Amino acid sequence: AAGVIQSPRHLIKEKRETATLKCYPIPRHDTVYWYQQGPGQDPQFLISFYEKMQSDKGSIPDRFSAQQFSDYHSELNMSSLELGDSALYFCASSFGGGGYGYTFGSGTRLTVV
Amino acid sequence: AQSVTQPDIHITVSEGASLELRCNYSYGATPYLFWYVQSPGQGLQLLLKYFSGDTLVQGIKGFEAEFKRSQSSFNLRKPSVHWSDAAEYFCAVGADFGNEKLTFGTGTRLTIIP
């Protein structure tokens, strides 16, 4: 069965650089969620999109932006990277809301040096 | 707003012993409850989920969880743990409307001793 695909798997950036993370949801899933998980932390919700429109927003820094495209894939853009942005970034997708379950990707590990 | 509490930050059990990980949630409507497991540096794997119906749900790897509305709990259990069960376990709550996000607890780290 198709899963949620995230790319890249690993990313190393320097401070003040920009990073773009991509997420390809399961086909026919209409909602994408982004989470950030710092070392030893639980996943923190950043932002979600339903049918290409932002549906909810969590603790996402102003330096970050995201969008969902016409093919339902989503990109998380992170600018002016800081050391504290080093984390595992997960994308999840669902259909018709959480009632049908959420499927997580394997994550992108971002290291800022 | 929904919230999840996992009171135990770290639990150590002997291999072959039984296990119970606690999870309490706060949610104003009917919750959808999940348990995920995460090995170091890895992604989140769904163990089981509760939406409705039978309050005792079976999951993968021999895990089960029981939904108790009166106690706002969704504890995870396994009768006999294996060394490979050592990992971080997250309880999460979602909803059935509005494309509601998942809210995670802070996790319980499980260590297995021989």
mmCIF file of C-alpha atoms in Angstrom:
data_model
loop_
_atom_site.group_PDB
_atom_site.id
_atom_site.type_symbol
_atom_site.label_atom_id
_atom_site.label_comp_id
_atom_site.label_asym_id
_atom_site.label_seq_id
_atom_site.Cartn_x
_atom_site.Cartn_y
_atom_site.Cartn_z
ATOM 1 C CA ALA A 1 0.000 0.000 0.000
ATOM 2 C CA ALA A 2 1.148 3.511 -0.753
ATOM 3 C CA GLY A 3 2.481 5.479 2.177
ATOM 4 C CA VAL A 4 3.269 9.080 2.935
ATOM 5 C CA ILE A 5 6.516 10.018 1.223
ATOM 6 C CA GLN A 6 8.794 12.667 2.619
ATOM 7 C CA SER A 7 11.887 14.068 1.028
ATOM 8 C CA PRO A 8 14.662 14.437 1.681
ATOM 9 C CA ARG A 9 15.251 11.954 4.486
ATOM 10 C CA HIS A 10 18.175 13.910 5.824
ATOM 11 C CA LEU A 11 19.169 17.525 5.355
ATOM 12 C CA ILE A 12 22.104 19.497 6.685
ATOM 13 C CA LYS A 13 21.995 23.270 6.472
ATOM 14 C CA GLU A 14 23.959 26.117 7.904
ATOM 15 C CA LYS A 15 22.525 28.840 10.073
ATOM 16 C CA ARG A 16 20.586 31.492 8.188
ATOM 17 C CA GLU A 17 20.119 29.210 5.198
ATOM 18 C CA THR A 18 16.787 28.113 3.741
ATOM 19 C CA ALA A 19 15.365 24.602 3.620
ATOM 20 C CA THR A 20 12.412 23.091 1.791
ATOM 21 C CA LEU A 21 10.825 19.858 2.947
ATOM 22 C CA LYS A 22 8.396 17.975 0.769
ATOM 23 C CA CYS A 23 5.520 15.678 1.607
ATOM 24 C CA TYR A 24 3.522 13.482 -0.738
ATOM 25 C CA PRO A 25 0.359 12.225 0.952
ATOM 26 C CA ILE A 26 -1.403 8.962 0.353
ATOM 27 C CA PRO A 27 -3.479 9.195 -2.837
ATOM 28 C CA ARG A 28 -6.979 10.569 -2.200
ATOM 29 C CA HIS A 29 -6.040 11.853 1.243
ATOM 30 C CA ASP A 30 -7.242 15.425 1.425
ATOM 31 C CA THR A 31 -5.477 16.683 4.541
ATOM 32 C CA VAL A 32 -1.798 17.108 5.284
ATOM 33 C CA TYR A 33 -0.314 17.851 8.695
ATOM 34 C CA TRP A 34 3.215 18.936 9.584
ATOM 35 C CA TYR A 35 4.847 18.165 12.901
ATOM 36 C CA GLN A 36 8.199 19.059 14.418
ATOM 37 C CA GLN A 37 9.877 16.722 16.893
ATOM 38 C CA GLY A 38 12.912 18.034 18.724
ATOM 39 C CA PRO A 39 15.402 15.683 20.402
ATOM 40 C CA GLY A 40 13.661 13.847 23.222
ATOM 41 C CA GLN A 41 10.418 15.726 22.607
ATOM 42 C CA ASP A 42 6.947 14.747 21.501
ATOM 43 C CA PRO A 43 5.803 15.774 18.035
ATOM 44 C CA GLN A 44 4.503 19.338 17.979
ATOM 45 C CA PHE A 45 1.884 20.352 15.465
ATOM 46 C CA LEU A 46 2.976 23.057 13.056
ATOM 47 C CA ILE A 47 0.324 23.471 10.388
ATOM 48 C CA SER A 48 -2.239 21.585 8.346
ATOM 49 C CA PHE A 49 -3.938 21.901 4.980
ATOM 50 C CA TYR A 50 -7.305 20.636 3.827
ATOM 51 C CA GLU A 51 -8.071 20.685 0.139
ATOM 52 C CA LYS A 52 -5.120 22.998 -0.456
ATOM 53 C CA MET A 53 -6.256 25.561 2.095
ATOM 54 C CA GLN A 54 -4.663 26.086 5.483
ATOM 55 C CA SER A 55 -6.961 24.447 7.999
ATOM 56 C CA ASP A 56 -5.131 24.838 11.282
ATOM 57 C CA LYS A 57 -2.017 26.438 12.628
ATOM 58 C CA GLY A 58 0.055 25.512 15.604
ATOM 59 C CA SER A 59 3.362 26.685 16.963
ATOM 60 C CA ILE A 60 4.910 27.433 13.609
ATOM 61 C CA PRO A 61 7.544 30.200 13.587
ATOM 62 C CA ASP A 62 7.001 33.143 11.282
ATOM 63 C CA ARG A 63 10.181 32.104 9.474
ATOM 64 C CA PHE A 64 8.373 28.983 8.294
ATOM 65 C CA SER A 65 5.727 28.820 5.630
ATOM 66 C CA ALA A 66 3.924 25.966 3.967
ATOM 67 C CA GLN A 67 1.484 25.277 1.216
ATOM 68 C CA GLN A 68 -0.372 22.453 -0.416
ATOM 69 C CA PHE A 69 -0.325 22.205 -4.164
ATOM 70 C CA SER A 70 -2.912 21.149 -6.719
ATOM 71 C CA ASP A 71 -1.583 17.578 -6.675
ATOM 72 C CA TYR A 72 -2.003 17.615 -2.861
ATOM 73 C CA HIS A 73 1.676 17.422 -2.090
ATOM 74 C CA SER A 74 2.850 19.902 0.487
ATOM 75 C CA GLU A 75 6.053 21.808 1.079
ATOM 76 C CA LEU A 76 7.378 23.301 4.277
ATOM 77 C CA ASN A 77 9.709 26.212 3.663
ATOM 78 C CA MET A 78 12.039 27.252 6.434
ATOM 79 C CA SER A 79 14.109 30.407 6.198
ATOM 80 C CA SER A 80 16.793 32.017 8.351
ATOM 81 C CA LEU A 81 17.461 28.651 9.923
ATOM 82 C CA GLU A 82 18.545 28.555 13.530
ATOM 83 C CA LEU A 83 20.333 25.844 15.480
ATOM 84 C CA GLY A 84 17.102 25.217 17.379
ATOM 85 C CA ASP A 85 15.354 24.232 14.164
ATOM 86 C CA SER A 86 17.302 20.983 14.158
ATOM 87 C CA ALA A 87 14.627 18.342 14.526
ATOM 88 C CA LEU A 88 12.736 15.539 12.897
ATOM 89 C CA TYR A 89 9.935 16.898 10.733
ATOM 90 C CA PHE A 90 6.998 14.621 10.133
ATOM 91 C CA CYS A 91 4.257 14.882 7.630
ATOM 92 C CA ALA A 92 0.988 13.005 8.044
ATOM 93 C CA SER A 93 -2.056 12.703 5.842
ATOM 94 C CA SER A 94 -5.653 11.757 6.405
ATOM 95 C CA PHE A 95 -8.911 11.502 4.530
ATOM 96 C CA GLY A 96 -12.069 13.149 5.729
ATOM 97 C CA GLY A 97 -10.567 14.163 9.027
ATOM 98 C CA GLY A 98 -8.918 12.091 11.692
ATOM 99 C CA GLY A 99 -11.752 9.633 11.914
ATOM 100 C CA TYR A 100 -10.249 7.520 9.204
ATOM 101 C CA GLY A 101 -6.821 7.608 10.752
ATOM 102 C CA TYR A 102 -3.613 9.449 10.186
ATOM 103 C CA THR A 103 -0.645 8.037 8.318
ATOM 104 C CA PHE A 104 2.791 9.412 9.050
ATOM 105 C CA GLY A 105 5.776 9.619 6.775
ATOM 106 C CA SER A 106 9.218 8.528 7.913
ATOM 107 C CA GLY A 107 10.238 12.098 8.541
ATOM 108 C CA THR A 108 12.970 14.450 7.431
ATOM 109 C CA ARG A 109 15.836 14.927 9.835
ATOM 110 C CA LEU A 110 17.048 18.493 9.595
ATOM 111 C CA THR A 111 20.374 19.376 11.132
ATOM 112 C CA VAL A 112 21.361 23.030 11.303
ATOM 113 C CA VAL A 113 25.057 23.654 11.854
ATOM 114 C CA ALA B 1 -8.490 22.182 23.365
ATOM 115 C CA GLN B 2 -7.535 18.569 23.586
ATOM 116 C CA SER B 3 -4.618 17.343 25.641
ATOM 117 C CA VAL B 4 -2.935 14.074 26.477
ATOM 118 C CA THR B 5 -1.075 13.153 29.621
ATOM 119 C CA GLN B 6 1.343 10.292 29.886
ATOM 120 C CA PRO B 7 2.306 10.274 33.559
ATOM 121 C CA ASP B 8 5.249 7.914 33.212
ATOM 122 C CA ILE B 9 8.282 9.402 31.527
ATOM 123 C CA HIS B 10 10.337 6.222 31.760
ATOM 124 C CA ILE B 11 9.389 2.643 32.571
ATOM 125 C CA THR B 12 11.703 -0.324 32.970
ATOM 126 C CA VAL B 13 10.388 -3.867 32.838
ATOM 127 C CA SER B 14 11.967 -7.272 32.621
ATOM 128 C CA GLU B 15 11.695 -9.252 29.443
ATOM 129 C CA GLY B 16 8.659 -11.510 29.654
ATOM 130 C CA ALA B 17 6.926 -9.338 32.204
ATOM 131 C CA SER B 18 3.613 -7.633 31.597
ATOM 132 C CA LEU B 19 3.394 -3.986 30.656
ATOM 133 C CA GLU B 20 0.903 -1.181 31.091
ATOM 134 C CA LEU B 21 1.523 2.335 29.832
ATOM 135 C CA ARG B 22 -0.859 4.990 31.056
ATOM 136 C CA CYS B 23 -2.581 7.621 28.997
ATOM 137 C CA ASN B 24 -5.188 10.148 30.059
ATOM 138 C CA TYR B 25 -6.847 12.521 27.672
ATOM 139 C CA SER B 26 -8.908 15.645 27.805
ATOM 140 C CA TYR B 27 -11.326 16.282 24.995
ATOM 141 C CA GLY B 28 -14.765 17.805 24.814
ATOM 142 C CA ALA B 29 -16.228 15.543 22.176
ATOM 143 C CA THR B 30 -15.837 11.931 21.195
ATOM 144 C CA PRO B 31 -12.111 11.327 21.045
ATOM 145 C CA TYR B 32 -10.263 9.272 18.540
ATOM 146 C CA LEU B 33 -7.337 7.732 20.403
ATOM 147 C CA PHE B 34 -4.089 6.343 19.114
ATOM 148 C CA TRP B 35 -0.918 4.721 20.335
ATOM 149 C CA TYR B 36 2.269 5.132 18.330
ATOM 150 C CA VAL B 37 5.694 3.600 18.866
ATOM 151 C CA GLN B 38 8.954 5.208 17.847
ATOM 152 C CA SER B 39 12.410 3.693 17.846
ATOM 153 C CA PRO B 40 15.335 6.126 18.178
ATOM 154 C CA GLY B 41 15.651 8.331 15.119
ATOM 155 C CA GLN B 42 12.801 6.555 13.387
ATOM 156 C CA GLY B 43 9.299 7.417 12.329
ATOM 157 C CA LEU B 44 6.030 6.885 14.142
ATOM 158 C CA GLN B 45 4.434 3.490 13.787
ATOM 159 C CA LEU B 46 0.761 3.089 14.602
ATOM 160 C CA LEU B 47 0.151 0.354 17.170
ATOM 161 C CA LEU B 48 -3.600 0.667 17.480
ATOM 162 C CA LYS B 49 -6.476 3.107 17.408
ATOM 163 C CA TYR B 50 -9.893 3.536 18.962
ATOM 164 C CA PHE B 51 -12.737 5.200 17.155
ATOM 165 C CA SER B 52 -15.884 3.600 18.526
ATOM 166 C CA GLY B 53 -17.408 0.275 19.428
ATOM 167 C CA ASP B 54 -15.604 -2.299 21.516
ATOM 168 C CA THR B 55 -13.593 -0.466 24.130
ATOM 169 C CA LEU B 56 -10.834 -3.075 24.089
ATOM 170 C CA VAL B 57 -8.843 -2.742 20.896
ATOM 171 C CA GLN B 58 -6.184 -5.057 19.603
ATOM 172 C CA GLY B 59 -3.145 -3.789 17.824
ATOM 173 C CA ILE B 60 0.011 -5.019 16.233
ATOM 174 C CA LYS B 61 2.875 -6.718 18.014
ATOM 175 C CA GLY B 62 0.576 -8.173 20.669
ATOM 176 C CA PHE B 63 -0.464 -4.819 22.127
ATOM 177 C CA GLU B 64 -3.943 -3.928 23.261
ATOM 178 C CA ALA B 65 -5.538 -0.867 24.795
ATOM 179 C CA GLU B 66 -8.720 -0.233 26.695
ATOM 180 C CA PHE B 67 -10.789 2.917 26.375
ATOM 181 C CA LYS B 68 -12.423 3.941 29.640
ATOM 182 C CA ARG B 69 -14.589 6.991 29.149
ATOM 183 C CA SER B 70 -15.336 7.361 32.864
ATOM 184 C CA GLN B 71 -11.632 7.641 33.606
ATOM 185 C CA SER B 72 -10.677 9.469 30.406
ATOM 186 C CA SER B 73 -8.014 6.847 29.932
ATOM 187 C CA PHE B 74 -6.632 4.764 27.112
ATOM 188 C CA ASN B 75 -3.951 2.574 28.651
ATOM 189 C CA LEU B 76 -1.731 0.368 26.549
ATOM 190 C CA ARG B 77 -1.002 -3.176 27.652
ATOM 191 C CA LYS B 78 1.032 -6.166 26.638
ATOM 192 C CA PRO B 79 1.038 -9.461 28.552
ATOM 193 C CA SER B 80 4.673 -10.321 27.888
ATOM 194 C CA VAL B 81 7.242 -7.847 26.585
ATOM 195 C CA HIS B 82 10.117 -8.674 24.285
ATOM 196 C CA TRP B 83 13.470 -6.919 24.136
ATOM 197 C CA SER B 84 12.454 -5.507 20.758
ATOM 198 C CA ASP B 85 9.638 -3.556 22.434
ATOM 199 C CA ALA B 86 12.143 -1.091 23.867
ATOM 200 C CA ALA B 87 11.175 2.245 22.322
ATOM 201 C CA GLU B 88 9.298 5.476 22.936
ATOM 202 C CA TYR B 89 5.535 5.199 23.101
ATOM 203 C CA PHE B 90 3.206 8.074 22.343
ATOM 204 C CA CYS B 91 -0.473 8.324 23.064
ATOM 205 C CA ALA B 92 -2.389 10.760 20.870
ATOM 206 C CA VAL B 93 -5.903 12.133 20.575
ATOM 207 C CA GLY B 94 -7.659 13.332 17.456
ATOM 208 C CA ALA B 95 -11.209 14.039 16.412
ATOM 209 C CA ASP B 96 -13.703 13.094 13.788
ATOM 210 C CA PHE B 97 -14.393 16.494 12.354
ATOM 211 C CA GLY B 98 -12.753 19.541 10.908
ATOM 212 C CA ASN B 99 -9.623 17.713 9.870
ATOM 213 C CA GLU B 100 -8.559 17.945 13.454
ATOM 214 C CA LYS B 101 -4.877 17.541 14.160
ATOM 215 C CA LEU B 102 -3.423 14.866 16.377
ATOM 216 C CA THR B 103 -2.235 15.980 19.775
ATOM 217 C CA PHE B 104 0.465 13.871 21.323
ATOM 218 C CA GLY B 105 1.406 13.120 24.883
ATOM 219 C CA THR B 106 4.976 13.619 25.981
ATOM 220 C CA GLY B 107 5.773 9.962 25.533
ATOM 221 C CA THR B 108 6.916 7.090 27.725
ATOM 222 C CA ARG B 109 10.317 5.577 27.195
ATOM 223 C CA LEU B 110 10.282 1.825 27.688
ATOM 224 C CA THR B 111 13.452 0.012 28.674
ATOM 225 C CA ILE B 112 13.579 -3.765 28.737
ATOM 226 C CA ILE B 113 16.037 -5.560 30.988
ATOM 227 C CA PRO B 114 17.051 -9.204 30.508
#
